[in-house]
CSV table of C-alpha atoms in Angstrom, one decimal:
chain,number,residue,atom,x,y,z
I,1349,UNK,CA,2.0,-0.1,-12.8
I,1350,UNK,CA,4.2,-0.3,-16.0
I,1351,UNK,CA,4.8,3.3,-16.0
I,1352,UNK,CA,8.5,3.7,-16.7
I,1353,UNK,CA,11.1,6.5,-17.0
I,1354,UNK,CA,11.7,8.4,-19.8
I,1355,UNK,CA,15.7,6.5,-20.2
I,1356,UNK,CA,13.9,3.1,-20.4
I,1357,UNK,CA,10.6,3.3,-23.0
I,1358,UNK,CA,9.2,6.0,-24.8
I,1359,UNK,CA,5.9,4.8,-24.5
I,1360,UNK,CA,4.3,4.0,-21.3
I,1361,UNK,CA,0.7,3.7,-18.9
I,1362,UNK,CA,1.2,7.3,-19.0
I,1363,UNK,CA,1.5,8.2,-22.3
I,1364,UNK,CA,-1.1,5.6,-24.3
I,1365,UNK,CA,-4.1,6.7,-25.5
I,1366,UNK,CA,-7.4,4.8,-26.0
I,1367,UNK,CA,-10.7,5.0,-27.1
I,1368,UNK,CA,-13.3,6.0,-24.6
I,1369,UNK,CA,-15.7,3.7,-23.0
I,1370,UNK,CA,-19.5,5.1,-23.1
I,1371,UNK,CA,-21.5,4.9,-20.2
I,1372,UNK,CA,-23.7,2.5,-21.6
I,1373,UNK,CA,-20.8,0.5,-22.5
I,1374,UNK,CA,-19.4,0.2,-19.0
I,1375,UNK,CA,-22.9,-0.3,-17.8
I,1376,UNK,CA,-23.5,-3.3,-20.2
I,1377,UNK,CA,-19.9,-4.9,-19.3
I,1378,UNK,CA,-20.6,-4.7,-15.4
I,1379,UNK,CA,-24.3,-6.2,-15.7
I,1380,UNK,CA,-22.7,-9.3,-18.3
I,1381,UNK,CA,-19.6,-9.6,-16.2
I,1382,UNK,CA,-20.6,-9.2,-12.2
I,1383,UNK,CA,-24.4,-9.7,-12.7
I,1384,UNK,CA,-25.3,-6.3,-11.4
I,1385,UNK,CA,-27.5,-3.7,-12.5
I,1386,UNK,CA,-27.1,0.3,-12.2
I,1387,UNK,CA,-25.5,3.3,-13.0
I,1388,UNK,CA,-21.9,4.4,-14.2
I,1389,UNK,CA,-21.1,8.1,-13.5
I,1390,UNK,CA,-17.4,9.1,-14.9
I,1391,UNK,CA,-14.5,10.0,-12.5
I,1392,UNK,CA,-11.2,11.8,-13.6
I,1393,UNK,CA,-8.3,9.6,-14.0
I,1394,UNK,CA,-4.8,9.5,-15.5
I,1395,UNK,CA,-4.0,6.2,-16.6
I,1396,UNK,CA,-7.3,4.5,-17.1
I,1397,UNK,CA,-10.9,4.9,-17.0
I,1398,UNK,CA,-12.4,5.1,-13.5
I,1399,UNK,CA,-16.0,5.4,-13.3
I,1400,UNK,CA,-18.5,5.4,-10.1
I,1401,UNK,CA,-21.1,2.7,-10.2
I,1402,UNK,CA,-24.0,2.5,-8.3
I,1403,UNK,CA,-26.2,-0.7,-7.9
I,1404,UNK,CA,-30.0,-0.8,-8.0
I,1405,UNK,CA,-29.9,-0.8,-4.2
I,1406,UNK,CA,-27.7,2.4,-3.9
I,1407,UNK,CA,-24.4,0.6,-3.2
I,1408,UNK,CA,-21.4,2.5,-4.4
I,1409,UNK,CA,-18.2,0.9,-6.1
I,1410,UNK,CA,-15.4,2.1,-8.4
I,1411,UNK,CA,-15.1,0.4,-11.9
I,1412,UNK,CA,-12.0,0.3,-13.2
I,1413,UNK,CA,-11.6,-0.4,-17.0
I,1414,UNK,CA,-7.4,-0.3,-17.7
I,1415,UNK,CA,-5.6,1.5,-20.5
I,1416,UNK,CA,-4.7,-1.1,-23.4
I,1417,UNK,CA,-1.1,-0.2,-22.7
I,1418,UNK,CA,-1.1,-1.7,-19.3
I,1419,UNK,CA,0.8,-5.0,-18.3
I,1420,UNK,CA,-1.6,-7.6,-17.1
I,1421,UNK,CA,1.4,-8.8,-14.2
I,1422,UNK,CA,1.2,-5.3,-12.8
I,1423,UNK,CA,-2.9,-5.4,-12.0
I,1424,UNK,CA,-2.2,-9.2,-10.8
I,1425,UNK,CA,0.2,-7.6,-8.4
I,1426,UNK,CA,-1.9,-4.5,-7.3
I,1427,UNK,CA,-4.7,-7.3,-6.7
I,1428,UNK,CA,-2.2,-9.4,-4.5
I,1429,UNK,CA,-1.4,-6.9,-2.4
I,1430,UNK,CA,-5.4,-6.4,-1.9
I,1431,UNK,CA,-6.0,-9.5,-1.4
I,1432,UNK,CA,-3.2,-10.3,0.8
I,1433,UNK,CA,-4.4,-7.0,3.2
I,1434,UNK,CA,-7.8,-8.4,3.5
I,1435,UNK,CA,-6.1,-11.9,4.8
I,1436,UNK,CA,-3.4,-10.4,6.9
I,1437,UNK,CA,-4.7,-7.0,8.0
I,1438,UNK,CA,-8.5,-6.5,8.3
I,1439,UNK,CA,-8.0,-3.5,10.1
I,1440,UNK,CA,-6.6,-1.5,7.4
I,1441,UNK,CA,-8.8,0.5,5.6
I,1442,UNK,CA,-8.8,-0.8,2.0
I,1443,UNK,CA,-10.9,-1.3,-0.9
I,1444,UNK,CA,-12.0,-5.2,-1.4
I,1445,UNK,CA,-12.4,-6.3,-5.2
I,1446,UNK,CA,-15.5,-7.8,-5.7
I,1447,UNK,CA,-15.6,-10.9,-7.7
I,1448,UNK,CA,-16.5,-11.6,-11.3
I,1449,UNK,CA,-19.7,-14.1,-11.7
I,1450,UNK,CA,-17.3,-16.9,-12.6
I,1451,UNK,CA,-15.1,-16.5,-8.9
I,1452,UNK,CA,-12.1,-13.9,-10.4
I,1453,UNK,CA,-10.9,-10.5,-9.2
I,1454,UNK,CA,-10.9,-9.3,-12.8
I,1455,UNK,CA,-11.9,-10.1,-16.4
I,1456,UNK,CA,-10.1,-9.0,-19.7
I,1457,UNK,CA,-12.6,-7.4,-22.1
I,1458,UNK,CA,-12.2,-7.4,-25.9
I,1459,UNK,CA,-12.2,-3.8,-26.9
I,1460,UNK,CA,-10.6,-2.0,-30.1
I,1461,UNK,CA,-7.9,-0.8,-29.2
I,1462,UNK,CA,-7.1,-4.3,-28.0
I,1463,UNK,CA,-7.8,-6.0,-24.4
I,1464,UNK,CA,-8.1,-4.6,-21.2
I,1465,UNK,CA,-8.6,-5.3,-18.4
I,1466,UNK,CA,-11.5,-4.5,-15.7
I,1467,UNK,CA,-11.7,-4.6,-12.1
I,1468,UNK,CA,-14.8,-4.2,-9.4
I,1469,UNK,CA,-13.8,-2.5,-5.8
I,1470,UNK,CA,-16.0,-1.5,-3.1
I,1471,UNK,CA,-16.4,2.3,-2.6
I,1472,UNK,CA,-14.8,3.8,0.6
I,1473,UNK,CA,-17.1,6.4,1.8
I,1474,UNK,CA,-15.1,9.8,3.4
I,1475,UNK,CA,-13.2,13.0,2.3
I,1476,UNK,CA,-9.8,13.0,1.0
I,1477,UNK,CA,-7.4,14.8,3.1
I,1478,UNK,CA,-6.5,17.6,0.5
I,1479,UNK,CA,-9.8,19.2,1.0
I,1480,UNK,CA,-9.9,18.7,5.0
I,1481,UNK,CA,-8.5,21.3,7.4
I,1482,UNK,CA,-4.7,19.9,8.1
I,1483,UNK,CA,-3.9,19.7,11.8
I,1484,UNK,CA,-1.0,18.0,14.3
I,1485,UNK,CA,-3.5,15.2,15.1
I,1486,UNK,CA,-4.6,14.4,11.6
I,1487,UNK,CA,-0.9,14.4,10.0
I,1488,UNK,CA,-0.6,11.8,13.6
I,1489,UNK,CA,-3.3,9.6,12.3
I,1490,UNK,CA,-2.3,9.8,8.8
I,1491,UNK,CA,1.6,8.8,9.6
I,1492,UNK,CA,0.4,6.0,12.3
I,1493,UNK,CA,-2.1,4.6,9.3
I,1494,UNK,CA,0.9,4.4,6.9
I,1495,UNK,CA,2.7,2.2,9.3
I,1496,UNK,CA,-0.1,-0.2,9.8
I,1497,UNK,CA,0.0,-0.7,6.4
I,1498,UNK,CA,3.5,-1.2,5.5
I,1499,UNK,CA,2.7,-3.9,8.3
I,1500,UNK,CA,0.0,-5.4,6.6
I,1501,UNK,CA,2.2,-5.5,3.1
I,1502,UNK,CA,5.3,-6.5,5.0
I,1503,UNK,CA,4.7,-10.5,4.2
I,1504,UNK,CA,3.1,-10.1,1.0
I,1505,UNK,CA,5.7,-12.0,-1.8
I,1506,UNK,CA,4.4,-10.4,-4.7
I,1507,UNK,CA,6.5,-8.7,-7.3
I,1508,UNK,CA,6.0,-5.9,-9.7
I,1509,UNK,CA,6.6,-7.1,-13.2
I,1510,UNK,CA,10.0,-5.9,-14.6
I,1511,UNK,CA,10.7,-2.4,-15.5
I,1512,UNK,CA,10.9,0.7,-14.0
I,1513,UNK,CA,8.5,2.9,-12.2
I,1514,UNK,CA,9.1,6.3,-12.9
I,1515,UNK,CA,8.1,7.5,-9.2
I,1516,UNK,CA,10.3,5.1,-7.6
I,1517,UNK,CA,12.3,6.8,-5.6
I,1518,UNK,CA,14.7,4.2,-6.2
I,1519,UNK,CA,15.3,5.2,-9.7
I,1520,UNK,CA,15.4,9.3,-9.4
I,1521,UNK,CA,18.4,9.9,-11.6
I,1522,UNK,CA,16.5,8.1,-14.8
I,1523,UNK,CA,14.7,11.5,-14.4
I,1524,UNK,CA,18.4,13.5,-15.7
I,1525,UNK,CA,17.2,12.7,-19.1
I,1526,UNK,CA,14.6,15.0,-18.8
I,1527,UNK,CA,15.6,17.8,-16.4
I,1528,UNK,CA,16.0,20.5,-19.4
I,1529,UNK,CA,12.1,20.3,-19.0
I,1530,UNK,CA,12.3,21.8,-15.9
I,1531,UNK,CA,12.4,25.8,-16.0
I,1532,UNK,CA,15.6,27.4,-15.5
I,1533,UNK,CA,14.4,29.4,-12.3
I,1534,UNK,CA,14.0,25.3,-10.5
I,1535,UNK,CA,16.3,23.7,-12.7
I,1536,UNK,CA,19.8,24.5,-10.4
I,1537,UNK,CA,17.9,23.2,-7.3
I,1538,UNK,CA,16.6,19.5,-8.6
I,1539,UNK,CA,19.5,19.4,-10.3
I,1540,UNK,CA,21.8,19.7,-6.9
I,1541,UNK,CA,19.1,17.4,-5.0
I,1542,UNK,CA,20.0,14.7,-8.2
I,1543,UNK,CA,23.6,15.0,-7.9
I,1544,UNK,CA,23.0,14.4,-3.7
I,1545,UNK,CA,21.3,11.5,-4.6
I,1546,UNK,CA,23.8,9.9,-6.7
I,1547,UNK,CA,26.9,10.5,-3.9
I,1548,UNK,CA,24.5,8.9,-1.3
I,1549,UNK,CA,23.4,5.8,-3.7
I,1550,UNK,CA,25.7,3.4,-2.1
I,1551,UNK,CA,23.8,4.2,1.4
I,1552,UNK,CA,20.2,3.7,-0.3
I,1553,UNK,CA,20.8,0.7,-2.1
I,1554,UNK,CA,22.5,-0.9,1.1
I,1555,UNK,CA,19.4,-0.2,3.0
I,1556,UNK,CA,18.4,-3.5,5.3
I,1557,UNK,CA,14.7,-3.3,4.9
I,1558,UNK,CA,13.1,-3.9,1.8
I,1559,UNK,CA,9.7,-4.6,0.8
I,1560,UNK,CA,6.3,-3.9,-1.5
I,1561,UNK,CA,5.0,-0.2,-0.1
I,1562,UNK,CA,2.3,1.9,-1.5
I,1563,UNK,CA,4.2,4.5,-2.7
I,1564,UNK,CA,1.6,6.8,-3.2
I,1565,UNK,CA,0.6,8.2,0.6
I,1566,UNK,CA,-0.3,11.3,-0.5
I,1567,UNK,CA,-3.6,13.4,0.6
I,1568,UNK,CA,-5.6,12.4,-3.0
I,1569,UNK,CA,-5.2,9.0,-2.0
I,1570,UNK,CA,-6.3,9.1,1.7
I,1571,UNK,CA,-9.9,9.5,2.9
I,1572,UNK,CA,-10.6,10.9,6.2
I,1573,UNK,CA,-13.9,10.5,8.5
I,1574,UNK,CA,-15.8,14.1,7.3
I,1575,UNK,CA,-17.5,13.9,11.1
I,1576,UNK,CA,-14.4,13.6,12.2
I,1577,UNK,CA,-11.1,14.6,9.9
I,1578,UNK,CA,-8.3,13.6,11.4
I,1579,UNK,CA,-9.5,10.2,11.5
I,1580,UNK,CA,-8.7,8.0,8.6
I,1581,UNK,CA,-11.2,5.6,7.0
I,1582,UNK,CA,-10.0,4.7,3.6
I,1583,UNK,CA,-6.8,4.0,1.8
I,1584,UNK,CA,-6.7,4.0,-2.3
I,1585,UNK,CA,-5.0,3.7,-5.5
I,1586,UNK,CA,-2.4,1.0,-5.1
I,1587,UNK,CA,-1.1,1.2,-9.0
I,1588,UNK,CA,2.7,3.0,-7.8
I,1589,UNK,CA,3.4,0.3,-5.8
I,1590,UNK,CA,6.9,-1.1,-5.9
I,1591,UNK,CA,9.4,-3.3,-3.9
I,1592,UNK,CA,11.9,-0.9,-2.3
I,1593,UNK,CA,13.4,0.2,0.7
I,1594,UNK,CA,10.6,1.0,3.3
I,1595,UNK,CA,11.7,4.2,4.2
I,1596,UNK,CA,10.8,5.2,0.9
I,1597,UNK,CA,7.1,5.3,1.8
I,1598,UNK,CA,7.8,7.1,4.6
I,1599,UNK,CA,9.5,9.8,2.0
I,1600,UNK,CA,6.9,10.0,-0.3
I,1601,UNK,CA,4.3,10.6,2.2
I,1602,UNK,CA,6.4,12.9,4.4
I,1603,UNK,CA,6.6,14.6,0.7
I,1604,UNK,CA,3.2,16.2,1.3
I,1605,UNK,CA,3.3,17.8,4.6
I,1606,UNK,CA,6.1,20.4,3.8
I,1607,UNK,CA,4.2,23.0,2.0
I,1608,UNK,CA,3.2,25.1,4.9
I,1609,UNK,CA,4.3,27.5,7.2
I,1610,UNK,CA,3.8,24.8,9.9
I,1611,UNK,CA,5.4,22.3,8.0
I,1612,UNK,CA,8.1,21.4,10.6
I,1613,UNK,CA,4.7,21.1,13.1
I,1614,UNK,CA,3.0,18.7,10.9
I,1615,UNK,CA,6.3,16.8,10.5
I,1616,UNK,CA,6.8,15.6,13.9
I,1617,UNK,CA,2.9,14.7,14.1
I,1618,UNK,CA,3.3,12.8,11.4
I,1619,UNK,CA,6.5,11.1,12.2
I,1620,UNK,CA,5.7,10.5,15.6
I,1621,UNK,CA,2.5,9.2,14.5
I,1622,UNK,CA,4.3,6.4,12.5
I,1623,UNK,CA,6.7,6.0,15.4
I,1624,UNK,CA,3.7,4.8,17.4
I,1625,UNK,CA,3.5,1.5,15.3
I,1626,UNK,CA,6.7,1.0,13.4
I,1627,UNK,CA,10.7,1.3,14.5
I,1628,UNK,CA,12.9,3.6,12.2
I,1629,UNK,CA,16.4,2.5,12.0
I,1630,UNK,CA,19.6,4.8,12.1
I,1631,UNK,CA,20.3,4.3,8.4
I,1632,UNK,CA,16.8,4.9,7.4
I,1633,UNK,CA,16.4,8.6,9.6
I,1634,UNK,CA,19.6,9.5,8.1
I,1635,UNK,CA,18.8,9.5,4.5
I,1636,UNK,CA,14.8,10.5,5.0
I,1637,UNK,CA,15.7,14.2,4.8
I,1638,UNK,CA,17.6,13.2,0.9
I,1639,UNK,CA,14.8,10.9,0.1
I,1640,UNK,CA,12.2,13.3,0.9
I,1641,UNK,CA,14.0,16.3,-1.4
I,1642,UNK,CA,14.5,13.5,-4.1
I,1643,UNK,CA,10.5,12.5,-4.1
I,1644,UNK,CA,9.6,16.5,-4.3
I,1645,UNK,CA,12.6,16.7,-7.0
I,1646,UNK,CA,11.1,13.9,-8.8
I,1647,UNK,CA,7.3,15.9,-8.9
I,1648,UNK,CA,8.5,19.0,-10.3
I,1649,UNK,CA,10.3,16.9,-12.6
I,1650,UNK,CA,7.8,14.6,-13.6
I,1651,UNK,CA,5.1,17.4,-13.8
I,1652,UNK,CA,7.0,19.6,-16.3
I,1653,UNK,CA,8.3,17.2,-18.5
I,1654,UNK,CA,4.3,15.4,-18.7
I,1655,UNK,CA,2.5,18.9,-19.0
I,1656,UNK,CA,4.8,20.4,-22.1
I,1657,UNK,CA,4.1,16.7,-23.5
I,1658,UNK,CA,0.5,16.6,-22.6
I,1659,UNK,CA,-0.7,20.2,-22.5
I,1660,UNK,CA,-4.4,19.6,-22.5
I,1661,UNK,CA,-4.2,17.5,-19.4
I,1662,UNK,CA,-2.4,20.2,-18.0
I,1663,UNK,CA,-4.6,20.8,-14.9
I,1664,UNK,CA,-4.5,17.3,-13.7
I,1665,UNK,CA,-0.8,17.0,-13.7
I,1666,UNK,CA,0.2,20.1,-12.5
I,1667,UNK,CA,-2.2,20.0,-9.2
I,1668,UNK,CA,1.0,18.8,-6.6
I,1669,UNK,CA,3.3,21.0,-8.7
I,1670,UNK,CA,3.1,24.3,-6.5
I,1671,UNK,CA,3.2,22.9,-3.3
I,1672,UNK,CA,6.3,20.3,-4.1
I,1673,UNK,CA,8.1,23.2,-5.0
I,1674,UNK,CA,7.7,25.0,-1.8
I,1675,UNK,CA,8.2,21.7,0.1
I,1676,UNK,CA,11.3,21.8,-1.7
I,1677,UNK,CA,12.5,25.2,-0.5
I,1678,UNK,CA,11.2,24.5,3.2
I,1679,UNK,CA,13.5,21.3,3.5
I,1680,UNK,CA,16.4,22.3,0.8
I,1681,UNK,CA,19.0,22.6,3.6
I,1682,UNK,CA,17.6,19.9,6.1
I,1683,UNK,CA,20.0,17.7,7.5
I,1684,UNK,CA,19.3,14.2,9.4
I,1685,UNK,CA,20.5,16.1,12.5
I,1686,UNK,CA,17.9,18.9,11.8
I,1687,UNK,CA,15.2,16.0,11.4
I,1688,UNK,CA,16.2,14.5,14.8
I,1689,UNK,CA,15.6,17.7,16.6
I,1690,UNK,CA,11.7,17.6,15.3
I,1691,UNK,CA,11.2,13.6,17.1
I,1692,UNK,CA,14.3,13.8,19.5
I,1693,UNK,CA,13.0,11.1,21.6
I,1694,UNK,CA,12.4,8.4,19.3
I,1695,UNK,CA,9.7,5.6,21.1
I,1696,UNK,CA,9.4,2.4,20.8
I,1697,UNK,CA,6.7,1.5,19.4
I,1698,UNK,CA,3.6,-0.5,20.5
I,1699,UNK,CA,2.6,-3.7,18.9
I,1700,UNK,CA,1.2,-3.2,15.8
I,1701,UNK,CA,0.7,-6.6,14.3
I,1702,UNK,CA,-2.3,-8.6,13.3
């Protein structure tokens, strides 16, 4: 997405407003553009309008109808990397977009506040993982599916449009010009965690593998099999992606499992579940312990800032706050030594190619 940090543009994805589509609207634009008939039922979202649609045969999909603020490049690129997965990796569980009448995975519609853009997906049918039971084999299954797709996306030559995404790891200490948002009883802590970024920033940028990753693994964006929840059957919301080092996935999604009292538990299920399709390399398990505190640093960061700016969506963008924090203290002092005691034996991993 165009999101960027608060140094680079004071008006983002994040921050635009817009007027709000009315069911019948949406309903209308999905019969004249796809040719299909049903109903639109309104989902909660942050940076656009998402909306459930059911056809008159019961089929489910997600309508997506884009801020007015949002660059065109970045949905061509999130629609890339769709398409390229359903070329390259069949196996992984994505949505598909679903053509417009006229052949195209989106069409621009002429609104007031100026065009947007809107896109067809089909709906994945499970539960996402935040409101399953956590367990050793489902943090497995959930690191071993985040391989698979960095797999998948490996190949795929697209490129974000330029600019800065504020939850790119990459770019953490864009996020010093708004730490005095951060209360004074956390501020000390993501503070240190920025400054341990910068002295390692040489290491990071002279990381060997680079490519586009999801950047988003996290358990509102990963669907689990409800007869069976440690089993993953859907992947969504591709709009953070980015081109950056790959252990920066691996980060972000590690991010989430370090809230618990079982955290270091659910760590080495979940790294050892990655482990079973994908190679880590020395440089890469050295900084994941940094990169991990940075993407928790980053939340608490983010969150603060967004909710005093945006104090009636509040709810929404405070939900990870809590837990980042307490990930935070769990791994404040945890070094790439203390990492390699949870996976000592690293494996080498099957093939995991399609």
């Amino acid at each position: 997405m165009t999101e960027r940090s608060p140094a680079t543009k004071k008006t983002d994805s994040m921050s635009a407003t817009w007027s709000t589509t009315t069911i019948a609207d949406a309903e209308a634009a999905v019969a004249d553009v796809y040719g299909l008939d049903g109903a639109v039922k309104r989902l909660s979202s942050e940076r656009d309008e998402t909306f459930l649609f059911t056809r008159a045969d019961g089929t489910d999909f997600v309508l997506k109808i884009a801020n007015p603020a949002e660059d065109p490049a970045a949905l061509e690129f999130q629609d890339g990397a769709l398409l390229h997965l359903a070329a390259a990796a069949p196996a992984v569980p994505v949505p598909r977009l679903v053509p417009t009448k006229g052949g195209e995975p989106s069409h621009t519609l002429s609104t007031a506040d100026g065009p947007r853009i809107m896109r067809l997906l089909t709906f994945l049918r499970g539960e996402l993982q935040y409101r399953t039971p956590a367990s050793e084999a489902q943090s497995h299954n959930v690191g071993r599916s985040l391989a698979e797709l960095g797999l998948g996306l490996e190949d795929y030559n697209g490129r974000p449009p330029a600019g800065k995404l504020m939850w790119d790891i990459s770019h953490t200490l864009d996020l010093a010009a708004v730490v005095d948002h951060v209360a004074p009883e956390r501020r000390a802590q993501v503070e240190a965690v920025l400054g341990e970024f910068e002295r390692s920033l040489p290491a990071i940028t002279g990381l060997r593998r680079w490519q586009i990753i999801h950047n988003d693994f996290n358990p509102h964006n990963i669907l689990l099999d409800p007869a069976a929840p440690t089993d993953v059957v859907g992947i969504i919301d591709f709009g953070d992606m980015v081109h950056a080092p790959l252990i920066n996935d691996l980060a972000v999604a590690v991010s989430y499992h370090l809230a618990t009292d079982n955290w270091a538990a659910r760590t080495r299920a979940f790294l050892e579940g990655f482990l079973s399709a994908r190679t880590l390399e020395p440089g890469e398990i050295e900084l994941l312990p940094l990169l991990a505190r940075s993407r928790l640093a980053m939340s608490i960061i983010i969150a603060e800032w967004r909710s005093a700016r945006f104090p009636e969506n509040r709810d929404y963008i405070m939900r990870n706050h809590v837990t980042a924090w307490q990930g935070l203290q769990n791994i404040s002092d945890l070094t790439p030594a203390g990492l390699k005691t949870l996976v000592p034996n690293f494996p080498r991993p099957e093939s995991c190619r399609w």
